[in-house]
Every structure is written in structure tokens, then in C-alpha cells.
């Protein structure tokens, strides 16, 4: 779904107290967040499979915890987009176009994986934060709540990962 071409799904009128243009703007922002969340999920899962070295067990288990949480998150974000009346992006092509997180080629060293995941969590936090004013101005409390939860999780996870680098 291109950012400018978000199309309202279905033919039933949505009357939730947020006008169509506001819902569209929120859905477009959430689509960018979904793309970031999914890209980070894939990166984390890849690193879980491929991490090696003295911290293998700790990082392998930590990455599993992170990608498991991410799997839930992508569903929550996609379902919020649907509740607003728009289709959720769901292809690699769409995610590549919408995501602010770059894919990683090859298999980085363990601590490089950690650095890349810090950047990924920070990117998700920035994307969520950019959508917040749009949702807040529309008095879209459910989206604001979802964004607050995502911000809290990504900022905490980035902090914990950064702590491994000290």
C-alpha cells in the first residue's frame, strides 16, 4: 500500500467519531509502523537463528523473546489499521517501500547484531512517535494507547540491548 493510496476497505460506513481523512492519515502512519515492526521481527528472527560466539545462549534466548513479542505486535498494529477501515500492508514489497529499517546482508558478528537491533528498536520508536500527534489530534485513544505501548517496549528494549554494548 503506497502511503498516498490508502484505500478504505469494505463498503459499510464507519462511524466511530473520527472522520475518514483522519482515519486515513492514522492508517498510513500505522502502516509505516507495521512495516518497521515486521522488518525488525524478521531481522531479530534471522539473528536468533544465526548468532554465534561466547554469548550464543544468552543472545539466542533474548532474540527469541524479542521476536515472539514482535509477532504479537504486528498483529495488533495490523488489526488497528483494519479497525480504522483500511487494508493493512502484508507483503515484503510493501514493507520494503514503507519501512525505515534497512535489511542486513550476510551474518554479522554477535555484537553487531545487537547494534543493529538497537537501531531497529529506535527506528520503531521514532515511527510510533511520529504517528502519535496525528492520532492524538483525532482523539483516537485506542491508537494512542497502542503507540504508547510500542514506544515503551521499543525504548526499553533498545536500552537493554545498548547495555550489552558497554
PDB file of C-alpha atoms in Angstrom:
ATOM      1  CA  UNK A   1       0.000   0.000   0.000  1.00  0.00           C
ATOM      2  CA  UNK A   2       1.604   3.242  -1.081  1.00  0.00           C
ATOM      3  CA  UNK A   3       1.319   5.941   1.527  1.00  0.00           C
ATOM      4  CA  UNK A   4      -0.756   8.195  -0.705  1.00  0.00           C
ATOM      5  CA  UNK A   5      -3.014   5.415  -1.983  1.00  0.00           C
ATOM      6  CA  UNK A   6      -4.513   4.007   1.215  1.00  0.00           C
ATOM      7  CA  UNK A   7      -7.959   2.797   0.224  1.00  0.00           C
ATOM      8  CA  UNK A   8     -10.799   2.343   2.646  1.00  0.00           C
ATOM      9  CA  UNK A   9     -11.818  -1.293   2.936  1.00  0.00           C
ATOM     10  CA  UNK A  10     -15.373  -2.526   2.547  1.00  0.00           C
ATOM     11  CA  UNK A  11     -18.500  -0.611   1.751  1.00  0.00           C
ATOM     12  CA  UNK A  12     -20.059  -0.296   5.214  1.00  0.00           C
ATOM     13  CA  UNK A  13     -19.837   3.239   6.576  1.00  0.00           C
ATOM     14  CA  UNK A  14     -17.551   3.626   9.578  1.00  0.00           C
ATOM     15  CA  UNK A  15     -18.909   5.999  12.224  1.00  0.00           C
ATOM     16  CA  UNK A  16     -16.528   5.886  15.203  1.00  0.00           C
ATOM     17  CA  UNK A  17     -16.145   9.627  15.729  1.00  0.00           C
ATOM     18  CA  UNK A  18     -13.038  10.014  13.581  1.00  0.00           C
ATOM     19  CA  UNK A  19     -13.561  11.327  10.070  1.00  0.00           C
ATOM     20  CA  UNK A  20     -12.322   9.415   7.042  1.00  0.00           C
ATOM     21  CA  UNK A  21      -9.373  11.726   6.288  1.00  0.00           C
ATOM     22  CA  UNK A  22      -8.102  11.462   9.862  1.00  0.00           C
ATOM     23  CA  UNK A  23      -8.550   7.679   9.842  1.00  0.00           C
ATOM     24  CA  UNK A  24      -6.658   7.510   6.559  1.00  0.00           C
ATOM     25  CA  UNK A  25      -3.746   9.576   7.910  1.00  0.00           C
ATOM     26  CA  UNK A  26      -3.576   7.412  11.034  1.00  0.00           C
ATOM     27  CA  UNK A  27      -3.773   4.203   8.971  1.00  0.00           C
ATOM     28  CA  UNK A  28      -0.925   5.415   6.740  1.00  0.00           C
ATOM     29  CA  UNK A  29       1.217   6.144   9.783  1.00  0.00           C
ATOM     30  CA  UNK A  30       0.367   2.800  11.314  1.00  0.00           C
ATOM     31  CA  UNK A  31       1.246   1.128   8.003  1.00  0.00           C
ATOM     32  CA  UNK A  32       4.749   2.599   8.288  1.00  0.00           C
ATOM     33  CA  UNK A  33       4.928   1.335  11.874  1.00  0.00           C
ATOM     34  CA  UNK A  34       3.715  -2.107  10.785  1.00  0.00           C
ATOM     35  CA  UNK A  35       6.428  -2.224   8.124  1.00  0.00           C
ATOM     36  CA  UNK A  36       9.074  -1.269  10.695  1.00  0.00           C
ATOM     37  CA  UNK A  37       7.742  -3.774  13.217  1.00  0.00           C
ATOM     38  CA  UNK A  38       7.703  -6.589  10.662  1.00  0.00           C
ATOM     39  CA  UNK A  39      11.153  -5.754   9.317  1.00  0.00           C
ATOM     40  CA  UNK A  40      12.521  -5.731  12.874  1.00  0.00           C
ATOM     41  CA  UNK A  41      10.738  -9.047  13.535  1.00  0.00           C
ATOM     42  CA  UNK A  42      12.442 -10.641  10.514  1.00  0.00           C
ATOM     43  CA  UNK A  43      15.839  -9.209  11.441  1.00  0.00           C
ATOM     44  CA  UNK A  44      15.535 -10.427  15.028  1.00  0.00           C
ATOM     45  CA  UNK A  45      14.411 -13.884  13.942  1.00  0.00           C
ATOM     46  CA  UNK A  46      17.302 -14.083  11.472  1.00  0.00           C
ATOM     47  CA  UNK A  47      19.780 -13.096  14.193  1.00  0.00           C
ATOM     48  CA  UNK A  48      18.230 -15.648  16.580  1.00  0.00           C
ATOM     49  CA  UNK A  49      18.928 -18.395  14.053  1.00  0.00           C
ATOM     50  CA  UNK A  50      22.412 -17.244  13.150  1.00  0.00           C
ATOM     51  CA  UNK A  51      24.036 -15.814  16.288  1.00  0.00           C
ATOM     52  CA  UNK A  52      27.298 -17.459  17.365  1.00  0.00           C
ATOM     53  CA  UNK A  53      30.031 -16.824  19.883  1.00  0.00           C
ATOM     54  CA  UNK A  54      30.545 -16.769  23.647  1.00  0.00           C
ATOM     55  CA  UNK A  55      27.152 -15.091  24.258  1.00  0.00           C
ATOM     56  CA  UNK A  56      25.282 -17.514  21.998  1.00  0.00           C
ATOM     57  CA  UNK A  57      22.873 -18.901  24.590  1.00  0.00           C
ATOM     58  CA  UNK A  58      22.017 -15.534  26.154  1.00  0.00           C
ATOM     59  CA  UNK A  59      21.514 -13.765  22.829  1.00  0.00           C
ATOM     60  CA  UNK A  60      19.711 -16.695  21.217  1.00  0.00           C
ATOM     61  CA  UNK A  61      17.162 -16.731  24.053  1.00  0.00           C
ATOM     62  CA  UNK A  62      16.893 -12.932  24.205  1.00  0.00           C
ATOM     63  CA  UNK A  63      16.297 -12.665  20.470  1.00  0.00           C
ATOM     64  CA  UNK A  64      13.612 -15.359  20.717  1.00  0.00           C
ATOM     65  CA  UNK A  65      11.824 -13.356  23.413  1.00  0.00           C
ATOM     66  CA  UNK A  66      12.045 -10.244  21.233  1.00  0.00           C
ATOM     67  CA  UNK A  67      10.763 -11.810  18.011  1.00  0.00           C
ATOM     68  CA  UNK A  68       7.940 -13.557  19.870  1.00  0.00           C
ATOM     69  CA  UNK A  69       6.798 -10.202  21.249  1.00  0.00           C
ATOM     70  CA  UNK A  70       7.148  -8.671  17.787  1.00  0.00           C
ATOM     71  CA  UNK A  71       4.894 -11.332  16.270  1.00  0.00           C
ATOM     72  CA  UNK A  72       2.125 -10.237  18.619  1.00  0.00           C
ATOM     73  CA  UNK A  73       2.822  -6.569  17.918  1.00  0.00           C
ATOM     74  CA  UNK A  74       2.485  -6.832  14.146  1.00  0.00           C
ATOM     75  CA  UNK A  75      -0.931  -8.385  14.614  1.00  0.00           C
ATOM     76  CA  UNK A  76      -2.068  -5.599  16.961  1.00  0.00           C
ATOM     77  CA  UNK A  77      -0.906  -2.860  14.601  1.00  0.00           C
ATOM     78  CA  UNK A  78      -2.452  -4.539  11.541  1.00  0.00           C
ATOM     79  CA  UNK A  79      -5.749  -5.053  13.347  1.00  0.00           C
ATOM     80  CA  UNK A  80      -5.849  -1.370  14.367  1.00  0.00           C
ATOM     81  CA  UNK A  81      -5.377  -0.377  10.722  1.00  0.00           C
ATOM     82  CA  UNK A  82      -8.294  -2.657   9.827  1.00  0.00           C
ATOM     83  CA  UNK A  83     -10.448  -1.241  12.631  1.00  0.00           C
ATOM     84  CA  UNK A  84      -9.876   2.202  11.127  1.00  0.00           C
ATOM     85  CA  UNK A  85     -11.279   0.874   7.855  1.00  0.00           C
ATOM     86  CA  UNK A  86      -8.181   0.423   5.707  1.00  0.00           C
ATOM     87  CA  UNK A  87      -6.276  -2.601   4.417  1.00  0.00           C
ATOM     88  CA  UNK A  88      -3.095  -3.469   6.278  1.00  0.00           C
ATOM     89  CA  UNK A  89       0.026  -3.911   4.161  1.00  0.00           C
ATOM     90  CA  UNK A  90       1.133  -7.519   4.170  1.00  0.00           C
ATOM     91  CA  UNK A  91       3.778  -8.141   1.516  1.00  0.00           C
ATOM     92  CA  UNK A  92       7.556  -7.898   1.531  1.00  0.00           C
ATOM     93  CA  UNK A  93       7.311  -5.394  -1.319  1.00  0.00           C
ATOM     94  CA  UNK A  94       5.015  -3.142   0.709  1.00  0.00           C
ATOM     95  CA  UNK A  95       7.156  -3.459   3.813  1.00  0.00           C
ATOM     96  CA  UNK A  96      10.324  -2.633   1.879  1.00  0.00           C
ATOM     97  CA  UNK A  97       8.674   0.505   0.494  1.00  0.00           C
ATOM     98  CA  UNK A  98       7.280   1.630   3.857  1.00  0.00           C
ATOM     99  CA  UNK A  99       9.957   0.604   6.376  1.00  0.00           C
ATOM    100  CA  UNK A 100      12.653   2.906   7.731  1.00  0.00           C
ATOM    101  CA  UNK A 101      14.723  -0.138   8.762  1.00  0.00           C
ATOM    102  CA  UNK A 102      17.233  -1.491   6.283  1.00  0.00           C
ATOM    103  CA  UNK A 103      17.721  -5.196   5.758  1.00  0.00           C
ATOM    104  CA  UNK A 104      21.040  -6.670   6.847  1.00  0.00           C
ATOM    105  CA  UNK A 105      23.056  -8.644   4.328  1.00  0.00           C
ATOM    106  CA  UNK A 106      25.045 -11.629   5.486  1.00  0.00           C
ATOM    107  CA  UNK A 107      25.524 -12.702   9.091  1.00  0.00           C
ATOM    108  CA  UNK A 108      27.016 -10.017  11.332  1.00  0.00           C
ATOM    109  CA  UNK A 109      29.086 -10.744  14.436  1.00  0.00           C
ATOM    110  CA  UNK A 110      27.023 -11.081  17.629  1.00  0.00           C
ATOM    111  CA  UNK A 111      27.682  -7.566  18.961  1.00  0.00           C
ATOM    112  CA  UNK A 112      27.000  -6.094  15.526  1.00  0.00           C
ATOM    113  CA  UNK A 113      23.652  -7.889  15.647  1.00  0.00           C
ATOM    114  CA  UNK A 114      22.984  -6.178  18.971  1.00  0.00           C
ATOM    115  CA  UNK A 115      23.925  -2.769  17.497  1.00  0.00           C
ATOM    116  CA  UNK A 116      21.650  -3.327  14.511  1.00  0.00           C
ATOM    117  CA  UNK A 117      18.768  -4.340  16.762  1.00  0.00           C
ATOM    118  CA  UNK A 118      19.275  -1.216  18.897  1.00  0.00           C
ATOM    119  CA  UNK A 119      18.944   0.850  15.714  1.00  0.00           C
ATOM    120  CA  UNK A 120      15.852  -1.137  14.718  1.00  0.00           C
ATOM    121  CA  UNK A 121      14.112  -0.598  18.040  1.00  0.00           C
ATOM    122  CA  UNK A 122      14.984   3.083  17.968  1.00  0.00           C
ATOM    123  CA  UNK A 123      13.593   3.328  14.425  1.00  0.00           C
ATOM    124  CA  UNK A 124      10.313   1.731  15.542  1.00  0.00           C
ATOM    125  CA  UNK A 125      10.129   4.177  18.444  1.00  0.00           C
ATOM    126  CA  UNK A 126      10.667   7.138  16.103  1.00  0.00           C
ATOM    127  CA  UNK A 127       7.996   5.899  13.703  1.00  0.00           C
ATOM    128  CA  UNK A 128       5.499   5.326  16.523  1.00  0.00           C
ATOM    129  CA  UNK A 129       6.277   8.765  17.937  1.00  0.00           C
ATOM    130  CA  UNK A 130       5.681  10.367  14.508  1.00  0.00           C
ATOM    131  CA  UNK A 131       2.178   8.871  14.320  1.00  0.00           C
ATOM    132  CA  UNK A 132       1.213   9.878  17.852  1.00  0.00           C
ATOM    133  CA  UNK A 133       0.339  13.554  17.127  1.00  0.00           C
ATOM    134  CA  UNK A 134      -1.897  12.515  14.227  1.00  0.00           C
ATOM    135  CA  UNK A 135      -3.807  10.043  16.413  1.00  0.00           C
ATOM    136  CA  UNK A 136      -3.897  12.444  19.343  1.00  0.00           C
ATOM    137  CA  UNK A 137      -5.327  15.297  17.261  1.00  0.00           C
ATOM    138  CA  UNK A 138      -8.111  12.940  16.090  1.00  0.00           C
ATOM    139  CA  UNK A 139      -8.799  11.894  19.692  1.00  0.00           C
ATOM    140  CA  UNK A 140      -8.026   8.313  18.664  1.00  0.00           C
ATOM    141  CA  UNK A 141      -7.338   6.952  22.122  1.00  0.00           C
ATOM    142  CA  UNK A 142      -7.019   3.285  21.085  1.00  0.00           C
ATOM    143  CA  UNK A 143      -4.269   4.153  18.606  1.00  0.00           C
ATOM    144  CA  UNK A 144      -2.583   6.449  21.153  1.00  0.00           C
ATOM    145  CA  UNK A 145      -2.653   3.605  23.676  1.00  0.00           C
ATOM    146  CA  UNK A 146      -1.167   1.172  21.145  1.00  0.00           C
ATOM    147  CA  UNK A 147       1.548   3.676  20.222  1.00  0.00           C
ATOM    148  CA  UNK A 148       2.376   4.320  23.879  1.00  0.00           C
ATOM    149  CA  UNK A 149       2.780   0.593  24.476  1.00  0.00           C
ATOM    150  CA  UNK A 150       5.008   0.237  21.405  1.00  0.00           C
ATOM    151  CA  UNK A 151       7.113   3.230  22.445  1.00  0.00           C
ATOM    152  CA  UNK A 152       7.590   1.866  25.948  1.00  0.00           C
ATOM    153  CA  UNK A 153       8.605  -1.564  24.662  1.00  0.00           C
ATOM    154  CA  UNK A 154      10.996  -0.322  21.967  1.00  0.00           C
ATOM    155  CA  UNK A 155      12.691   2.242  24.186  1.00  0.00           C
ATOM    156  CA  UNK A 156      13.167  -0.300  26.987  1.00  0.00           C
ATOM    157  CA  UNK A 157      14.442  -2.981  24.613  1.00  0.00           C
ATOM    158  CA  UNK A 158      16.870  -0.541  22.961  1.00  0.00           C
ATOM    159  CA  UNK A 159      18.178   0.417  26.418  1.00  0.00           C
ATOM    160  CA  UNK A 160      18.644  -3.224  27.417  1.00  0.00           C
ATOM    161  CA  UNK A 161      20.441  -4.038  24.166  1.00  0.00           C
ATOM    162  CA  UNK A 162      22.635  -0.915  24.473  1.00  0.00           C
ATOM    163  CA  UNK A 163      23.614  -2.092  27.948  1.00  0.00           C
ATOM    164  CA  UNK A 164      25.223  -5.163  26.364  1.00  0.00           C
ATOM    165  CA  UNK A 165      27.498  -2.892  24.355  1.00  0.00           C
ATOM    166  CA  UNK A 166      29.043  -1.118  27.349  1.00  0.00           C
TER     167      UNK A 166
END
